Amino acid sequence: MKALEGVAMELDDCAFPLLHDTVLTSKPEKAFDGASWVLLVGALPRKAGMERSDLLSANAGIFGPQGKAIAASAAGDVRILVVGNPCNTNCLIARSNAPDIAPERWFAMMRLDENRGKTLLARKAGVPVQVVTNLAVWGNHSTTQYPDARNAKIAGLSTFDVISDHGWLKGKFIETVQKRGAAVIEARGSSSAASAANAVLDSVNSIWNSTPWGDWHSLAVVSHGEYGIPEGLQFGFPVKSDGTHWEVVPGLEQDGDAKDRIKKTTEELVQERELVKSLLPT
Ligand code: LMR
């Protein structure tokens, strides 16, 4: 609790105009009481020697009760962003435990991957990062994710027209984004913090505000079968919002390589769902 008191002190010291109060509690129903936005940041991290199935079931023990508590006490307009890893399946677990909350109100974070990819593309093209748009990251926030440079744009032009090193776009670029989380952990000795917090802000803003015309952002949302993705998976898609509702951007072209990569990340999420199936309410 002492460390949390420090966090609350720092929040006060930011003089945020919308921050009226902080409530420090370890009781989920109190924490979520009346909340319109819930950011689930903490999760059990993978420890040495831990199987993925152990990690998933340990997190099911955290995210199941959180889902129930959100359903019991949050506001009717609640939206939930899951950040703690494995965030897609953690989100699926929490969502499954809150059947009275519309599945469209649940999100898992892919924006850190989008931002990483945008910086890489901007550096390669020698342009400011803000001119890189339309970068979708498909699938799981894991090393199988697919950052889609084919449909991304640089100053409105096709990335493949602007960057002539197509070998890099099809290989190293994808791999660097996929493994960036691990590279940050290796360099810092702990998981990304500032860039993840920034991606939380970006994610909330992208849901809360209208997406600029023609652009999209990466969010893991419930699949309704778009692009052939199995229904119910919490899947990274290109998403646009009008500030109230969101939709998966339809009709993006996928070549054979993109299809293979999306299949791989889909299979991983299906497998994760299988691993936690016995822990989900029926
Ligand atoms: C990241 O992408 O930086 C994190 O999700 C990595 C992690 O496992 O915490």
Tab-separated table of C-alpha atoms and ligand atoms in Angstrom:
chain	number	residue	atom	x	y	z
A	1	MET	CA	0.000	0.000	0.000
A	2	LYS	CA	2.905	2.350	0.743
A	3	ALA	CA	4.059	2.146	-2.905
A	4	LEU	CA	0.512	2.880	-4.061
A	5	GLU	CA	0.412	5.920	-1.789
A	6	GLY	CA	3.480	7.131	-3.672
A	7	VAL	CA	1.660	6.651	-6.979
A	8	ALA	CA	-1.314	8.656	-5.687
A	9	MET	CA	1.051	11.408	-4.525
A	10	GLU	CA	2.620	11.585	-7.967
A	11	LEU	CA	-0.793	11.716	-9.628
A	12	ASP	CA	-1.705	14.687	-7.392
A	13	ASP	CA	1.600	16.311	-8.279
A	14	CYS	CA	0.755	16.158	-11.997
A	15	ALA	CA	-2.080	18.682	-11.389
A	16	PHE	CA	-4.272	16.865	-13.900
A	17	PRO	CA	-7.346	19.062	-14.461
A	18	LEU	CA	-9.723	16.067	-14.474
A	19	LEU	CA	-8.283	14.327	-11.390
A	20	HIS	CA	-10.523	15.076	-8.430
A	21	ASP	CA	-9.700	12.178	-6.132
A	22	THR	CA	-7.845	8.882	-5.863
A	23	VAL	CA	-9.081	5.789	-4.024
A	24	LEU	CA	-6.458	3.260	-2.948
A	25	THR	CA	-7.952	-0.160	-2.458
A	26	SER	CA	-7.255	-3.821	-3.102
A	27	LYS	CA	-11.002	-4.560	-3.287
A	28	PRO	CA	-11.978	-4.802	-6.984
A	29	GLU	CA	-15.658	-3.908	-6.486
A	30	LYS	CA	-14.665	-0.732	-4.641
A	31	ALA	CA	-12.040	0.112	-7.253
A	32	PHE	CA	-14.473	-0.295	-10.176
A	33	ASP	CA	-17.455	1.317	-8.427
A	34	GLY	CA	-19.177	3.578	-10.961
A	35	ALA	CA	-16.179	3.467	-13.330
A	36	SER	CA	-16.680	4.414	-16.986
A	37	TRP	CA	-13.113	3.464	-17.901
A	38	VAL	CA	-11.209	0.538	-16.423
A	39	LEU	CA	-7.539	0.023	-17.292
A	40	LEU	CA	-6.384	-3.450	-16.243
A	41	VAL	CA	-2.649	-2.950	-16.145
A	42	GLY	CA	-1.410	-5.599	-13.713
A	43	ALA	CA	-1.052	-9.305	-14.455
A	44	LEU	CA	1.060	-12.166	-13.240
A	45	PRO	CA	4.290	-12.016	-15.264
A	46	ARG	CA	5.835	-15.162	-16.687
A	47	LYS	CA	8.550	-16.539	-14.421
A	48	ALA	CA	11.486	-18.744	-15.341
A	49	GLY	CA	10.416	-22.321	-16.080
A	50	MET	CA	6.726	-21.426	-16.280
A	51	GLU	CA	4.689	-23.057	-19.040
A	52	ARG	CA	2.378	-20.816	-21.067
A	53	SER	CA	-0.577	-22.873	-19.813
A	54	ASP	CA	0.458	-22.175	-16.181
A	55	LEU	CA	0.728	-18.481	-16.957
A	56	LEU	CA	-2.712	-18.465	-18.562
A	57	SER	CA	-4.400	-20.306	-15.717
A	58	ALA	CA	-2.706	-18.136	-13.072
A	59	ASN	CA	-3.986	-15.069	-14.890
A	60	ALA	CA	-7.442	-16.594	-15.229
A	61	GLY	CA	-7.471	-16.520	-11.421
A	62	ILE	CA	-6.901	-12.749	-11.559
A	63	PHE	CA	-8.953	-11.711	-14.580
A	64	GLY	CA	-12.006	-13.895	-13.904
A	65	PRO	CA	-12.780	-12.184	-10.574
A	66	GLN	CA	-11.949	-8.772	-12.061
A	67	GLY	CA	-14.471	-9.361	-14.852
A	68	LYS	CA	-17.123	-10.314	-12.287
A	69	ALA	CA	-16.328	-7.261	-10.143
A	70	ILE	CA	-16.532	-4.920	-13.150
A	71	ALA	CA	-19.915	-6.393	-14.064
A	72	ALA	CA	-21.111	-5.950	-10.473
A	73	SER	CA	-19.999	-2.385	-9.854
A	74	ALA	CA	-18.869	-0.410	-12.924
A	75	ALA	CA	-21.015	2.186	-14.685
A	76	GLY	CA	-23.379	1.134	-17.486
A	77	ASP	CA	-21.170	2.835	-20.075
A	78	VAL	CA	-17.951	1.155	-18.875
A	79	ARG	CA	-15.153	0.431	-21.353
A	80	ILE	CA	-12.268	-1.778	-20.352
A	81	LEU	CA	-8.714	-1.820	-21.735
A	82	VAL	CA	-6.602	-4.831	-20.766
A	83	VAL	CA	-2.854	-4.212	-20.775
A	84	GLY	CA	-1.491	-6.958	-18.481
A	85	ASN	CA	-0.117	-9.889	-20.466
A	86	PRO	CA	-1.086	-12.153	-22.118
A	87	CYS	CA	-3.508	-9.271	-22.699
A	88	ASN	CA	-5.719	-10.716	-25.448
A	89	THR	CA	-6.593	-13.852	-23.518
A	90	ASN	CA	-6.705	-12.043	-20.174
A	91	CYS	CA	-9.297	-9.777	-21.781
A	92	LEU	CA	-11.201	-12.785	-23.123
A	93	ILE	CA	-11.258	-14.298	-19.611
A	94	ALA	CA	-12.500	-11.098	-17.941
A	95	ARG	CA	-15.064	-10.516	-20.699
A	96	SER	CA	-16.383	-14.077	-20.392
A	97	ASN	CA	-16.961	-13.484	-16.697
A	98	ALA	CA	-19.056	-10.398	-17.379
A	99	PRO	CA	-21.760	-11.579	-19.792
A	100	ASP	CA	-23.988	-8.586	-19.008
A	101	ILE	CA	-21.409	-6.161	-20.410
A	102	ALA	CA	-21.470	-5.907	-24.212
A	103	PRO	CA	-18.382	-7.649	-25.676
A	104	GLU	CA	-17.732	-4.507	-27.764
A	105	ARG	CA	-16.840	-2.654	-24.539
A	106	TRP	CA	-13.705	-4.766	-24.035
A	107	PHE	CA	-10.315	-3.962	-25.572
A	108	ALA	CA	-6.796	-5.385	-25.320
A	109	MET	CA	-3.783	-3.254	-26.136
A	110	MET	CA	-2.065	-3.488	-29.527
A	111	ARG	CA	-1.170	0.200	-29.722
A	112	LEU	CA	2.333	-0.211	-28.312
A	113	ASP	CA	3.091	-2.498	-31.272
A	114	GLU	CA	1.569	0.016	-33.707
A	115	ASN	CA	3.658	2.839	-32.237
A	116	ARG	CA	6.815	0.724	-32.380
A	117	GLY	CA	6.172	-0.095	-36.014
A	118	LYS	CA	5.473	3.526	-36.914
A	119	THR	CA	8.784	4.661	-35.453
A	120	LEU	CA	10.663	1.978	-37.373
A	121	LEU	CA	8.967	2.903	-40.664
A	122	ALA	CA	9.571	6.622	-40.092
A	123	ARG	CA	13.273	6.091	-39.336
A	124	LYS	CA	13.709	3.867	-42.387
A	125	ALA	CA	11.967	6.387	-44.659
A	126	GLY	CA	13.674	9.408	-43.035
A	127	VAL	CA	10.355	11.134	-42.286
A	128	PRO	CA	8.688	12.444	-39.094
A	129	VAL	CA	6.719	9.696	-37.350
A	130	GLN	CA	3.437	11.595	-37.541
A	131	VAL	CA	3.239	11.108	-41.315
A	132	VAL	CA	3.123	7.326	-40.866
A	133	THR	CA	-0.531	6.247	-40.717
A	134	ASN	CA	-2.750	3.189	-41.201
A	135	LEU	CA	-0.482	0.707	-39.450
A	136	ALA	CA	-2.593	-2.206	-38.241
A	137	VAL	CA	-1.139	-4.878	-36.018
A	138	TRP	CA	-3.130	-8.058	-36.412
A	139	GLY	CA	-3.711	-10.837	-33.910
A	140	ASN	CA	-2.056	-11.483	-30.602
A	141	HIS	CA	0.155	-9.087	-28.619
A	142	SER	CA	2.912	-11.685	-28.736
A	143	THR	CA	5.730	-12.681	-31.053
A	144	THR	CA	3.188	-13.988	-33.591
A	145	GLN	CA	1.579	-10.566	-34.110
A	146	TYR	CA	1.535	-9.250	-37.679
A	147	PRO	CA	2.401	-5.561	-38.149
A	148	ASP	CA	0.946	-4.836	-41.589
A	149	ALA	CA	3.315	-2.559	-43.510
A	150	ARG	CA	1.570	-3.461	-46.808
A	151	ASN	CA	-1.509	-1.428	-45.906
A	152	ALA	CA	0.366	1.259	-43.956
A	153	LYS	CA	0.930	4.687	-45.491
A	154	ILE	CA	3.718	7.231	-45.377
A	155	ALA	CA	2.494	10.766	-46.142
A	156	GLY	CA	-0.501	9.149	-47.828
A	157	LEU	CA	1.625	6.934	-50.094
A	158	SER	CA	2.054	3.188	-50.012
A	159	THR	CA	4.857	2.193	-47.649
A	160	PHE	CA	6.165	-0.168	-50.316
A	161	ASP	CA	6.416	2.754	-52.772
A	162	VAL	CA	8.264	4.961	-50.282
A	163	ILE	CA	10.634	2.335	-48.822
A	164	SER	CA	12.485	0.497	-51.565
A	165	ASP	CA	14.035	-2.111	-49.241
A	166	HIS	CA	11.159	-4.556	-49.543
A	167	GLY	CA	13.233	-7.348	-48.004
A	168	TRP	CA	13.430	-5.299	-44.806
A	169	LEU	CA	9.696	-4.538	-44.862
A	170	LYS	CA	8.850	-8.223	-45.280
A	171	GLY	CA	11.368	-9.510	-42.745
A	172	LYS	CA	13.384	-7.471	-40.268
A	173	PHE	CA	10.651	-4.866	-39.786
A	174	ILE	CA	8.092	-7.468	-38.743
A	175	GLU	CA	10.526	-9.378	-36.560
A	176	THR	CA	11.743	-6.223	-34.766
A	177	VAL	CA	8.198	-5.192	-33.847
A	178	GLN	CA	7.334	-8.738	-32.762
A	179	LYS	CA	10.363	-8.968	-30.477
A	180	ARG	CA	10.525	-5.384	-29.235
A	181	GLY	CA	8.886	-6.141	-25.891
A	182	ALA	CA	11.523	-8.779	-25.131
A	183	ALA	CA	14.305	-6.426	-26.331
A	184	VAL	CA	13.106	-3.715	-23.931
A	185	ILE	CA	13.022	-6.219	-21.064
A	186	GLU	CA	16.552	-7.326	-21.958
A	187	ALA	CA	17.809	-3.721	-22.033
A	188	ARG	CA	15.973	-2.364	-18.967
A	189	GLY	CA	15.731	-5.460	-16.849
A	190	SER	CA	11.981	-4.889	-16.659
A	191	SER	CA	9.002	-4.585	-18.932
A	192	SER	CA	8.222	-1.435	-20.922
A	193	ALA	CA	6.656	1.227	-18.710
A	194	ALA	CA	6.613	4.743	-20.215
A	195	SER	CA	5.932	3.549	-23.774
A	196	ALA	CA	3.197	1.237	-22.508
A	197	ALA	CA	1.591	4.072	-20.500
A	198	ASN	CA	1.752	6.272	-23.596
A	199	ALA	CA	0.117	3.522	-25.654
A	200	VAL	CA	-2.692	3.305	-23.057
A	201	LEU	CA	-3.362	7.039	-23.572
A	202	ASP	CA	-3.283	6.593	-27.341
A	203	SER	CA	-5.644	3.599	-27.151
A	204	VAL	CA	-8.193	5.421	-24.992
A	205	ASN	CA	-8.029	8.502	-27.224
A	206	SER	CA	-8.554	6.356	-30.321
A	207	ILE	CA	-11.669	4.771	-28.836
A	208	TRP	CA	-13.012	7.998	-27.356
A	209	ASN	CA	-12.467	10.259	-30.374
A	210	SER	CA	-13.359	9.945	-34.036
A	211	THR	CA	-10.622	8.366	-36.109
A	212	PRO	CA	-9.242	10.801	-38.715
A	213	TRP	CA	-10.850	10.124	-42.086
A	214	GLY	CA	-9.210	7.238	-43.941
A	215	ASP	CA	-6.969	6.204	-41.024
A	216	TRP	CA	-7.278	3.351	-38.525
A	217	HIS	CA	-5.639	2.181	-35.319
A	218	SER	CA	-4.737	-1.182	-33.819
A	219	LEU	CA	-6.932	-2.520	-31.044
A	220	ALA	CA	-7.714	-6.062	-30.013
A	221	VAL	CA	-11.515	-6.253	-30.089
A	222	VAL	CA	-13.998	-9.103	-30.035
A	223	SER	CA	-14.112	-10.846	-33.404
A	224	HIS	CA	-17.489	-11.082	-35.109
A	225	GLY	CA	-15.880	-13.199	-37.817
A	226	GLU	CA	-14.267	-10.324	-39.740
A	227	TYR	CA	-11.544	-11.496	-42.155
A	228	GLY	CA	-12.466	-15.093	-41.250
A	229	ILE	CA	-11.184	-14.776	-37.672
A	230	PRO	CA	-13.064	-17.146	-35.312
A	231	GLU	CA	-15.868	-15.411	-33.469
A	232	GLY	CA	-15.227	-14.411	-29.885
A	233	LEU	CA	-11.426	-14.171	-30.054
A	234	GLN	CA	-10.008	-10.905	-28.715
A	235	PHE	CA	-8.085	-10.112	-31.875
A	236	GLY	CA	-5.865	-7.240	-33.052
A	237	PHE	CA	-7.601	-5.574	-36.016
A	238	PRO	CA	-7.519	-2.252	-37.866
A	239	VAL	CA	-10.264	-0.346	-36.045
A	240	LYS	CA	-11.931	3.004	-36.638
A	241	SER	CA	-14.165	4.767	-34.141
A	242	ASP	CA	-16.744	7.535	-34.228
A	243	GLY	CA	-16.171	8.158	-30.522
A	244	THR	CA	-19.155	6.015	-29.512
A	245	HIS	CA	-19.006	2.943	-31.726
A	246	TRP	CA	-16.092	1.245	-33.407
A	247	GLU	CA	-15.820	-1.021	-36.395
A	248	VAL	CA	-13.192	-3.243	-37.941
A	249	VAL	CA	-12.067	-1.593	-41.173
A	250	PRO	CA	-13.240	-3.912	-43.944
A	251	GLY	CA	-11.671	-4.803	-47.258
A	252	LEU	CA	-7.927	-4.526	-46.596
A	253	GLU	CA	-5.922	-6.600	-49.038
A	254	GLN	CA	-3.798	-9.430	-47.697
A	255	ASP	CA	-1.206	-11.216	-49.817
A	256	GLY	CA	-0.159	-14.842	-49.232
A	257	ASP	CA	2.468	-13.910	-46.648
A	258	ALA	CA	0.008	-11.736	-44.699
A	259	LYS	CA	-2.554	-14.541	-44.754
A	260	ASP	CA	0.013	-17.045	-43.438
A	261	ARG	CA	1.086	-14.700	-40.648
A	262	ILE	CA	-2.509	-13.921	-39.654
A	263	LYS	CA	-3.269	-17.651	-39.651
A	264	LYS	CA	-0.341	-18.264	-37.306
A	265	THR	CA	-1.339	-15.588	-34.796
A	266	THR	CA	-4.975	-16.759	-35.003
A	267	GLU	CA	-3.920	-20.323	-34.223
A	268	GLU	CA	-2.011	-19.103	-31.187
A	269	LEU	CA	-5.058	-17.259	-29.845
A	270	VAL	CA	-7.294	-20.267	-30.504
A	271	GLN	CA	-4.819	-22.408	-28.598
A	272	GLU	CA	-4.737	-19.917	-25.703
A	273	ARG	CA	-8.537	-20.005	-25.594
A	274	GLU	CA	-8.418	-23.811	-25.498
A	275	LEU	CA	-5.946	-23.699	-22.608
A	276	VAL	CA	-8.263	-21.574	-20.465
A	277	LYS	CA	-11.535	-23.099	-21.682
A	278	SER	CA	-12.112	-25.182	-18.572
A	279	LEU	CA	-11.707	-22.022	-16.463
A	280	LEU	CA	-14.300	-19.989	-18.362
A	281	PRO	CA	-17.937	-19.891	-17.247
A	282	THR	CA	-20.181	-21.985	-19.524
B	1	LMR	C1	5.789	-5.146	-24.263
B	1	LMR	O1	5.355	-5.372	-25.392
B	1	LMR	O2	6.658	-4.311	-24.022
B	1	LMR	C2	5.286	-5.969	-23.115
B	1	LMR	O3	4.009	-6.443	-23.401
B	1	LMR	C3	6.246	-7.075	-22.856
B	1	LMR	C4	5.904	-7.857	-21.617
B	1	LMR	O4	5.908	-9.106	-21.699
B	1	LMR	O5	5.636	-7.267	-20.577
